[in-house]
Amino acid sequence: MSALPSGRLVVLPDRTALSRAAAERFVEAARRAVEARGAFTVALSGGSTPRDLYELLATPPWRDAVEWPRVHVFWGDERCVPPEDPRSNYRLAHELLLRHVPVPASHVHRMVAERADREAAAAEYAALIRRFVPADEQGVPRFDLVLLGLGDDGHTASLLPGSALIAERGRLVAVTDRQREGMTRLTITPPLIEHAGLLLFLVAGADKAPALREVLLGEERPDRYPAQLARGARGDVVWLVDQAAAAELPPPESETSDGDAG
Ligand code: 6PG
């Protein structure tokens, strides 16, 4: 494990090992939160990288290691499409994980991003977060865990390069001012990322290597590489990356492994 300006880096041999390490950390974060507060709040990520993680969490031993009735599920971002659309981040998690575990339907908090009035949808989601996610001493809702991916352009959630939302400090949820893959999205904003108890980034594939190098080791330019917002995080930041994505990083000081799942 290597220390970085934006957290800790764990390099895994491949996607399978990455997903297993992510499942272990998800379970541990849930255990700690439930032990401390009787509940666990998590914001899930979209995209393809978390697919294997969601499938692992729906199967033993990980499924049975989480107290699902105490879990509140949110999303870090959502495409402005209906929930049954194959591009929906909600649909991804529902199909692979949520319909297989005993999380109460009332604890699954979907971003209603298909709504015509997207600003209203963003404001309502922010209110939902404030209702179920306890605030920290700065009055910002503190997710126990925020799962995040990394785009090959350095974005995370739906905070895209050049977006005015990278400087957003007031609203907790906003409508993107740029499109990606032809879709407008709703996204959490920097305060929710910076105040999370744990940011867990999952990054796999050679196409992510250049962005990962810039995000972790490059000059601080969050407007160009929004995932660098992790450098301002108040909680823990862990980067789980596969060897392909780590290809442009310097070799670790010592043998990296995920022996420490804590
Ligand atoms: C989304 C995600 C987005 C994703 C990255 C990485 O809605 O697409 O929230 O931020 O995590 O684009 O996507 P992949 O995992 O598909 O590479």
mmCIF file of C-alpha atoms and ligand atoms in Angstrom:
data_model
loop_
_atom_site.group_PDB
_atom_site.id
_atom_site.type_symbol
_atom_site.label_atom_id
_atom_site.label_comp_id
_atom_site.label_asym_id
_atom_site.label_seq_id
_atom_site.Cartn_x
_atom_site.Cartn_y
_atom_site.Cartn_z
ATOM 1 C CA MET A 1 0.000 0.000 0.000
ATOM 2 C CA SER A 2 1.400 3.397 -0.991
ATOM 3 C CA ALA A 3 0.687 6.771 0.585
ATOM 4 C CA LEU A 4 -0.368 9.572 -1.818
ATOM 5 C CA PRO A 5 -1.439 13.226 -1.657
ATOM 6 C CA SER A 6 -4.953 11.862 -2.129
ATOM 7 C CA GLY A 7 -5.100 8.801 0.078
ATOM 8 C CA ARG A 8 -3.803 5.252 -0.057
ATOM 9 C CA LEU A 9 -3.155 3.231 -3.180
ATOM 10 C CA VAL A 10 -3.663 -0.525 -3.361
ATOM 11 C CA VAL A 11 -2.678 -2.210 -6.605
ATOM 12 C CA LEU A 12 -4.413 -5.520 -7.302
ATOM 13 C CA PRO A 13 -3.431 -8.012 -10.008
ATOM 14 C CA ASP A 14 -6.703 -7.797 -11.936
ATOM 15 C CA ARG A 15 -10.397 -6.795 -11.834
ATOM 16 C CA THR A 16 -11.391 -9.917 -9.932
ATOM 17 C CA ALA A 17 -8.938 -9.234 -7.122
ATOM 18 C CA LEU A 18 -9.940 -5.558 -7.166
ATOM 19 C CA SER A 19 -13.624 -6.431 -6.768
ATOM 20 C CA ARG A 20 -12.915 -8.838 -3.923
ATOM 21 C CA ALA A 21 -10.843 -6.198 -2.137
ATOM 22 C CA ALA A 22 -13.662 -3.706 -2.654
ATOM 23 C CA ALA A 23 -16.197 -6.173 -1.250
ATOM 24 C CA GLU A 24 -14.042 -6.678 1.854
ATOM 25 C CA ARG A 25 -13.798 -2.927 2.395
ATOM 26 C CA PHE A 26 -17.535 -2.421 1.819
ATOM 27 C CA VAL A 27 -18.317 -5.093 4.428
ATOM 28 C CA GLU A 28 -15.827 -3.604 6.892
ATOM 29 C CA ALA A 29 -17.175 -0.066 6.423
ATOM 30 C CA ALA A 30 -20.710 -1.343 6.986
ATOM 31 C CA ARG A 31 -19.669 -3.296 10.087
ATOM 32 C CA ARG A 32 -17.949 -0.278 11.627
ATOM 33 C CA ALA A 33 -20.850 2.094 10.891
ATOM 34 C CA VAL A 34 -23.498 -0.259 12.259
ATOM 35 C CA GLU A 35 -21.367 -0.927 15.337
ATOM 36 C CA ALA A 36 -20.871 2.795 15.935
ATOM 37 C CA ARG A 37 -24.264 4.189 14.964
ATOM 38 C CA GLY A 38 -26.659 1.377 14.156
ATOM 39 C CA ALA A 39 -26.816 2.353 10.491
ATOM 40 C CA PHE A 40 -24.658 2.469 7.330
ATOM 41 C CA THR A 41 -25.071 5.074 4.596
ATOM 42 C CA VAL A 42 -23.476 4.418 1.214
ATOM 43 C CA ALA A 43 -23.512 6.245 -2.111
ATOM 44 C CA LEU A 44 -23.070 3.795 -4.981
ATOM 45 C CA SER A 45 -21.232 4.471 -8.205
ATOM 46 C CA GLY A 46 -22.362 3.823 -11.739
ATOM 47 C CA GLY A 47 -20.391 2.720 -14.769
ATOM 48 C CA SER A 48 -19.073 -0.780 -15.464
ATOM 49 C CA THR A 49 -16.242 -1.155 -12.939
ATOM 50 C CA PRO A 50 -18.467 -1.805 -9.895
ATOM 51 C CA ARG A 51 -20.472 -4.572 -11.643
ATOM 52 C CA ASP A 52 -18.391 -7.411 -10.190
ATOM 53 C CA LEU A 53 -18.422 -5.781 -6.761
ATOM 54 C CA TYR A 54 -22.219 -5.618 -6.746
ATOM 55 C CA GLU A 55 -22.433 -9.274 -7.774
ATOM 56 C CA LEU A 56 -19.996 -10.288 -5.025
ATOM 57 C CA LEU A 57 -21.978 -8.378 -2.385
ATOM 58 C CA ALA A 58 -25.071 -10.326 -3.456
ATOM 59 C CA THR A 59 -23.407 -13.677 -2.748
ATOM 60 C CA PRO A 60 -21.934 -15.385 0.328
ATOM 61 C CA PRO A 61 -19.854 -14.675 2.309
ATOM 62 C CA TRP A 62 -20.153 -10.941 1.654
ATOM 63 C CA ARG A 63 -23.966 -10.902 1.403
ATOM 64 C CA ASP A 64 -24.297 -12.458 4.845
ATOM 65 C CA ALA A 65 -21.669 -10.190 6.395
ATOM 66 C CA VAL A 66 -23.693 -6.996 5.911
ATOM 67 C CA GLU A 67 -26.674 -6.069 8.099
ATOM 68 C CA TRP A 68 -28.732 -4.998 5.081
ATOM 69 C CA PRO A 69 -31.797 -3.881 7.105
ATOM 70 C CA ARG A 70 -29.532 -1.176 8.599
ATOM 71 C CA VAL A 71 -28.177 0.028 5.250
ATOM 72 C CA HIS A 72 -29.349 3.182 3.458
ATOM 73 C CA VAL A 73 -28.438 3.167 -0.246
ATOM 74 C CA PHE A 74 -27.945 6.313 -2.294
ATOM 75 C CA TRP A 75 -26.218 7.078 -5.588
ATOM 76 C CA GLY A 76 -23.350 9.454 -6.298
ATOM 77 C CA ASP A 77 -24.795 10.244 -9.684
ATOM 78 C CA GLU A 78 -27.495 9.168 -12.123
ATOM 79 C CA ARG A 79 -28.128 9.559 -15.784
ATOM 80 C CA CYS A 80 -31.314 11.442 -16.734
ATOM 81 C CA VAL A 81 -33.025 8.304 -18.017
ATOM 82 C CA PRO A 82 -35.876 6.154 -16.615
ATOM 83 C CA PRO A 83 -34.934 3.540 -13.984
ATOM 84 C CA GLU A 84 -35.598 0.675 -16.397
ATOM 85 C CA ASP A 85 -33.198 2.138 -18.975
ATOM 86 C CA PRO A 86 -30.081 -0.053 -19.449
ATOM 87 C CA ARG A 87 -27.955 3.073 -18.886
ATOM 88 C CA SER A 88 -29.446 3.714 -15.433
ATOM 89 C CA ASN A 89 -27.017 3.474 -12.495
ATOM 90 C CA TYR A 90 -29.968 2.541 -10.287
ATOM 91 C CA ARG A 91 -30.882 -0.343 -12.622
ATOM 92 C CA LEU A 92 -27.298 -1.629 -12.531
ATOM 93 C CA ALA A 93 -27.246 -1.847 -8.731
ATOM 94 C CA HIS A 94 -30.838 -3.080 -8.467
ATOM 95 C CA GLU A 95 -30.344 -5.941 -10.937
ATOM 96 C CA LEU A 96 -26.950 -7.087 -9.619
ATOM 97 C CA LEU A 97 -27.281 -6.408 -5.891
ATOM 98 C CA LEU A 98 -30.302 -4.758 -4.340
ATOM 99 C CA ARG A 99 -32.980 -7.238 -5.433
ATOM 100 C CA HIS A 100 -30.830 -10.063 -3.991
ATOM 101 C CA VAL A 101 -30.340 -8.695 -0.450
ATOM 102 C CA PRO A 102 -32.795 -7.787 2.349
ATOM 103 C CA VAL A 103 -32.330 -4.026 2.198
ATOM 104 C CA PRO A 104 -35.739 -2.430 2.880
ATOM 105 C CA ALA A 105 -37.247 -0.761 -0.204
ATOM 106 C CA SER A 106 -37.703 2.369 1.929
ATOM 107 C CA HIS A 107 -33.915 2.459 2.393
ATOM 108 C CA VAL A 108 -33.180 2.496 -1.355
ATOM 109 C CA HIS A 109 -33.051 6.164 -2.264
ATOM 110 C CA ARG A 110 -33.075 6.481 -6.052
ATOM 111 C CA MET A 111 -32.239 9.751 -7.810
ATOM 112 C CA VAL A 112 -35.397 10.548 -9.810
ATOM 113 C CA ALA A 113 -33.238 11.862 -12.623
ATOM 114 C CA GLU A 114 -35.743 11.121 -15.356
ATOM 115 C CA ARG A 115 -38.006 13.844 -14.004
ATOM 116 C CA ALA A 116 -38.636 16.712 -16.418
ATOM 117 C CA ASP A 117 -37.823 19.306 -13.732
ATOM 118 C CA ARG A 118 -34.244 18.204 -13.105
ATOM 119 C CA GLU A 119 -33.429 21.091 -10.784
ATOM 120 C CA ALA A 120 -36.355 20.087 -8.564
ATOM 121 C CA ALA A 121 -35.166 16.465 -8.665
ATOM 122 C CA ALA A 122 -31.688 17.559 -7.556
ATOM 123 C CA ALA A 123 -33.070 19.697 -4.727
ATOM 124 C CA GLU A 124 -35.336 16.879 -3.536
ATOM 125 C CA TYR A 125 -32.451 14.413 -3.536
ATOM 126 C CA ALA A 126 -30.362 16.812 -1.467
ATOM 127 C CA ALA A 127 -33.224 17.020 1.032
ATOM 128 C CA LEU A 128 -33.401 13.208 1.104
ATOM 129 C CA ILE A 129 -29.698 13.029 1.865
ATOM 130 C CA ARG A 130 -30.070 15.549 4.655
ATOM 131 C CA ARG A 131 -32.951 13.493 6.062
ATOM 132 C CA PHE A 132 -31.099 10.156 6.222
ATOM 133 C CA VAL A 133 -27.379 10.962 6.277
ATOM 134 C CA PRO A 134 -26.205 12.469 9.584
ATOM 135 C CA ALA A 135 -24.314 15.754 9.287
ATOM 136 C CA ASP A 136 -20.790 16.200 10.599
ATOM 137 C CA GLU A 137 -19.541 19.059 12.759
ATOM 138 C CA GLN A 138 -19.510 21.349 9.726
ATOM 139 C CA GLY A 139 -23.177 20.558 9.082
ATOM 140 C CA VAL A 140 -22.431 18.567 5.916
ATOM 141 C CA PRO A 141 -24.052 15.119 5.528
ATOM 142 C CA ARG A 142 -21.317 12.528 6.038
ATOM 143 C CA PHE A 143 -21.756 9.332 4.049
ATOM 144 C CA ASP A 144 -20.035 6.416 5.705
ATOM 145 C CA LEU A 145 -18.903 5.280 2.267
ATOM 146 C CA VAL A 146 -18.910 6.887 -1.173
ATOM 147 C CA LEU A 147 -18.003 4.524 -4.011
ATOM 148 C CA LEU A 148 -16.434 6.332 -6.939
ATOM 149 C CA GLY A 149 -15.061 5.473 -10.336
ATOM 150 C CA LEU A 150 -12.602 7.345 -12.521
ATOM 151 C CA GLY A 151 -13.273 8.311 -16.107
ATOM 152 C CA ASP A 152 -10.455 8.215 -18.662
ATOM 153 C CA ASP A 153 -10.778 12.020 -18.698
ATOM 154 C CA GLY A 154 -10.291 12.285 -14.936
ATOM 155 C CA HIS A 155 -13.936 12.760 -13.959
ATOM 156 C CA THR A 156 -15.577 11.149 -10.976
ATOM 157 C CA ALA A 157 -19.267 10.797 -10.186
ATOM 158 C CA SER A 158 -20.590 13.158 -12.864
ATOM 159 C CA LEU A 159 -18.201 15.980 -12.051
ATOM 160 C CA LEU A 160 -16.773 16.455 -15.506
ATOM 161 C CA PRO A 161 -13.654 18.387 -16.562
ATOM 162 C CA GLY A 162 -14.368 22.106 -16.947
ATOM 163 C CA SER A 163 -17.680 21.909 -15.110
ATOM 164 C CA ALA A 164 -18.671 24.791 -12.867
ATOM 165 C CA LEU A 165 -19.857 22.137 -10.375
ATOM 166 C CA ILE A 166 -16.247 21.436 -9.399
ATOM 167 C CA ALA A 167 -16.372 24.725 -7.493
ATOM 168 C CA GLU A 168 -19.906 24.120 -6.122
ATOM 169 C CA ARG A 169 -19.928 24.647 -2.361
ATOM 170 C CA GLY A 170 -23.600 25.341 -1.624
ATOM 171 C CA ARG A 171 -25.779 22.710 -3.253
ATOM 172 C CA LEU A 172 -25.260 19.039 -2.320
ATOM 173 C CA VAL A 173 -26.751 17.688 -5.558
ATOM 174 C CA ALA A 174 -26.804 19.410 -8.945
ATOM 175 C CA VAL A 175 -27.741 18.960 -12.593
ATOM 176 C CA THR A 176 -24.629 18.620 -14.739
ATOM 177 C CA ASP A 177 -23.784 21.554 -16.958
ATOM 178 C CA ARG A 178 -22.009 19.224 -19.409
ATOM 179 C CA GLN A 179 -23.078 15.991 -21.023
ATOM 180 C CA ARG A 180 -21.209 12.719 -21.149
ATOM 181 C CA GLU A 181 -22.208 9.959 -23.535
ATOM 182 C CA GLY A 182 -24.976 12.265 -24.702
ATOM 183 C CA MET A 183 -26.668 12.320 -21.298
ATOM 184 C CA THR A 184 -27.286 15.020 -18.735
ATOM 185 C CA ARG A 185 -26.914 13.701 -15.185
ATOM 186 C CA LEU A 186 -27.578 14.502 -11.550
ATOM 187 C CA THR A 187 -24.485 14.367 -9.382
ATOM 188 C CA ILE A 188 -23.359 14.853 -5.827
ATOM 189 C CA THR A 189 -21.115 17.874 -5.467
ATOM 190 C CA PRO A 190 -17.664 18.342 -3.871
ATOM 191 C CA PRO A 191 -18.847 18.878 -0.260
ATOM 192 C CA LEU A 192 -20.382 15.374 -0.114
ATOM 193 C CA ILE A 193 -17.207 13.876 -1.561
ATOM 194 C CA GLU A 194 -14.908 15.804 0.758
ATOM 195 C CA HIS A 195 -16.906 15.041 3.916
ATOM 196 C CA ALA A 196 -17.410 11.293 3.399
ATOM 197 C CA GLY A 197 -16.065 8.931 6.030
ATOM 198 C CA LEU A 198 -14.455 6.812 3.315
ATOM 199 C CA LEU A 199 -13.979 7.443 -0.390
ATOM 200 C CA LEU A 200 -13.379 4.136 -2.156
ATOM 201 C CA PHE A 201 -12.249 4.557 -5.770
ATOM 202 C CA LEU A 202 -12.382 1.532 -8.064
ATOM 203 C CA VAL A 203 -10.206 1.943 -11.162
ATOM 204 C CA ALA A 204 -9.487 -0.801 -13.687
ATOM 205 C CA GLY A 205 -8.137 -0.972 -17.211
ATOM 206 C CA ALA A 206 -5.214 0.413 -19.198
ATOM 207 C CA ASP A 207 -7.359 3.220 -20.597
ATOM 208 C CA LYS A 208 -7.453 4.771 -17.123
ATOM 209 C CA ALA A 209 -3.661 4.765 -16.609
ATOM 210 C CA PRO A 210 -2.911 8.296 -17.926
ATOM 211 C CA ALA A 211 -5.754 9.896 -15.965
ATOM 212 C CA LEU A 212 -4.874 7.958 -12.817
ATOM 213 C CA ARG A 213 -1.282 9.175 -12.971
ATOM 214 C CA GLU A 214 -2.406 12.813 -13.303
ATOM 215 C CA VAL A 215 -5.065 12.500 -10.618
ATOM 216 C CA LEU A 216 -2.757 10.913 -8.077
ATOM 217 C CA LEU A 217 0.597 12.501 -8.853
ATOM 218 C CA GLY A 218 0.005 15.430 -11.197
ATOM 219 C CA GLU A 219 -0.224 19.147 -10.538
ATOM 220 C CA GLU A 220 -3.390 19.964 -8.602
ATOM 221 C CA ARG A 221 -5.900 21.004 -11.245
ATOM 222 C CA PRO A 222 -9.328 19.675 -10.124
ATOM 223 C CA ASP A 223 -11.021 21.697 -12.854
ATOM 224 C CA ARG A 224 -9.198 19.487 -15.350
ATOM 225 C CA TYR A 225 -9.048 16.331 -13.235
ATOM 226 C CA PRO A 226 -12.131 16.425 -10.956
ATOM 227 C CA ALA A 227 -11.148 13.197 -9.152
ATOM 228 C CA GLN A 228 -8.370 15.297 -7.561
ATOM 229 C CA LEU A 229 -11.124 16.582 -5.261
ATOM 230 C CA ALA A 230 -10.119 13.539 -3.205
ATOM 231 C CA ARG A 231 -7.056 15.523 -2.121
ATOM 232 C CA GLY A 232 -9.367 17.711 -0.008
ATOM 233 C CA ALA A 233 -11.107 14.768 1.631
ATOM 234 C CA ARG A 234 -11.553 14.903 5.416
ATOM 235 C CA GLY A 235 -12.068 11.163 5.739
ATOM 236 C CA ASP A 236 -10.176 8.137 4.450
ATOM 237 C CA VAL A 237 -9.430 7.778 0.758
ATOM 238 C CA VAL A 238 -8.522 4.403 -0.721
ATOM 239 C CA TRP A 239 -7.732 3.793 -4.374
ATOM 240 C CA LEU A 240 -8.218 0.177 -5.437
ATOM 241 C CA VAL A 241 -6.678 -0.126 -8.863
ATOM 242 C CA ASP A 242 -5.674 -3.034 -11.059
ATOM 243 C CA GLN A 243 -2.177 -3.384 -12.510
ATOM 244 C CA ALA A 244 -3.344 -2.221 -15.937
ATOM 245 C CA ALA A 245 -4.622 1.078 -14.557
ATOM 246 C CA ALA A 246 -1.487 1.470 -12.422
ATOM 247 C CA ALA A 247 0.839 1.014 -15.410
ATOM 248 C CA GLU A 248 1.951 4.674 -15.441
ATOM 249 C CA LEU A 249 2.535 4.939 -11.706
ATOM 250 C CA PRO A 250 5.995 4.531 -10.190
ATOM 251 C CA PRO A 251 6.638 1.089 -8.717
ATOM 252 C CA PRO A 252 5.551 0.863 -5.080
ATOM 253 C CA GLU A 253 8.189 1.183 -2.374
ATOM 254 C CA SER A 254 7.270 -2.263 -1.125
ATOM 255 C CA GLU A 255 5.159 -5.140 -2.394
ATOM 256 C CA THR A 256 1.599 -3.785 -2.561
ATOM 257 C CA SER A 257 -1.196 -6.041 -1.554
ATOM 258 C CA ASP A 258 -4.496 -5.645 0.135
ATOM 259 C CA GLY A 259 -3.550 -7.562 3.205
ATOM 260 C CA ASP A 260 -4.935 -4.729 5.299
ATOM 261 C CA ALA A 261 -8.656 -4.884 4.646
ATOM 262 C CA GLY A 262 -9.282 -2.662 7.626
HETATM 263 C C1 6PG B 1 -21.275 7.013 -14.390
HETATM 264 C C2 6PG B 1 -20.296 6.911 -13.249
HETATM 265 C C3 6PG B 1 -18.963 7.430 -13.686
HETATM 266 C C4 6PG B 1 -18.063 6.213 -13.741
HETATM 267 C C5 6PG B 1 -16.792 6.489 -14.507
HETATM 268 C C6 6PG B 1 -16.019 5.179 -14.735
HETATM 269 O O1 6PG B 1 -22.440 7.334 -14.168
HETATM 270 O O2 6PG B 1 -20.840 6.695 -15.521
HETATM 271 O O3 6PG B 1 -20.725 7.451 -12.108
HETATM 272 O O4 6PG B 1 -18.378 8.392 -12.855
HETATM 273 O O5 6PG B 1 -17.751 5.808 -12.412
HETATM 274 O O6 6PG B 1 -17.146 7.063 -15.754
HETATM 275 O O7 6PG B 1 -16.847 4.344 -15.517
HETATM 276 P P1 6PG B 1 -16.436 2.815 -15.820
HETATM 277 O O8 6PG B 1 -16.469 2.107 -14.500
HETATM 278 O O9 6PG B 1 -17.492 2.328 -16.759
HETATM 279 O O10 6PG B 1 -15.052 2.859 -16.418
#
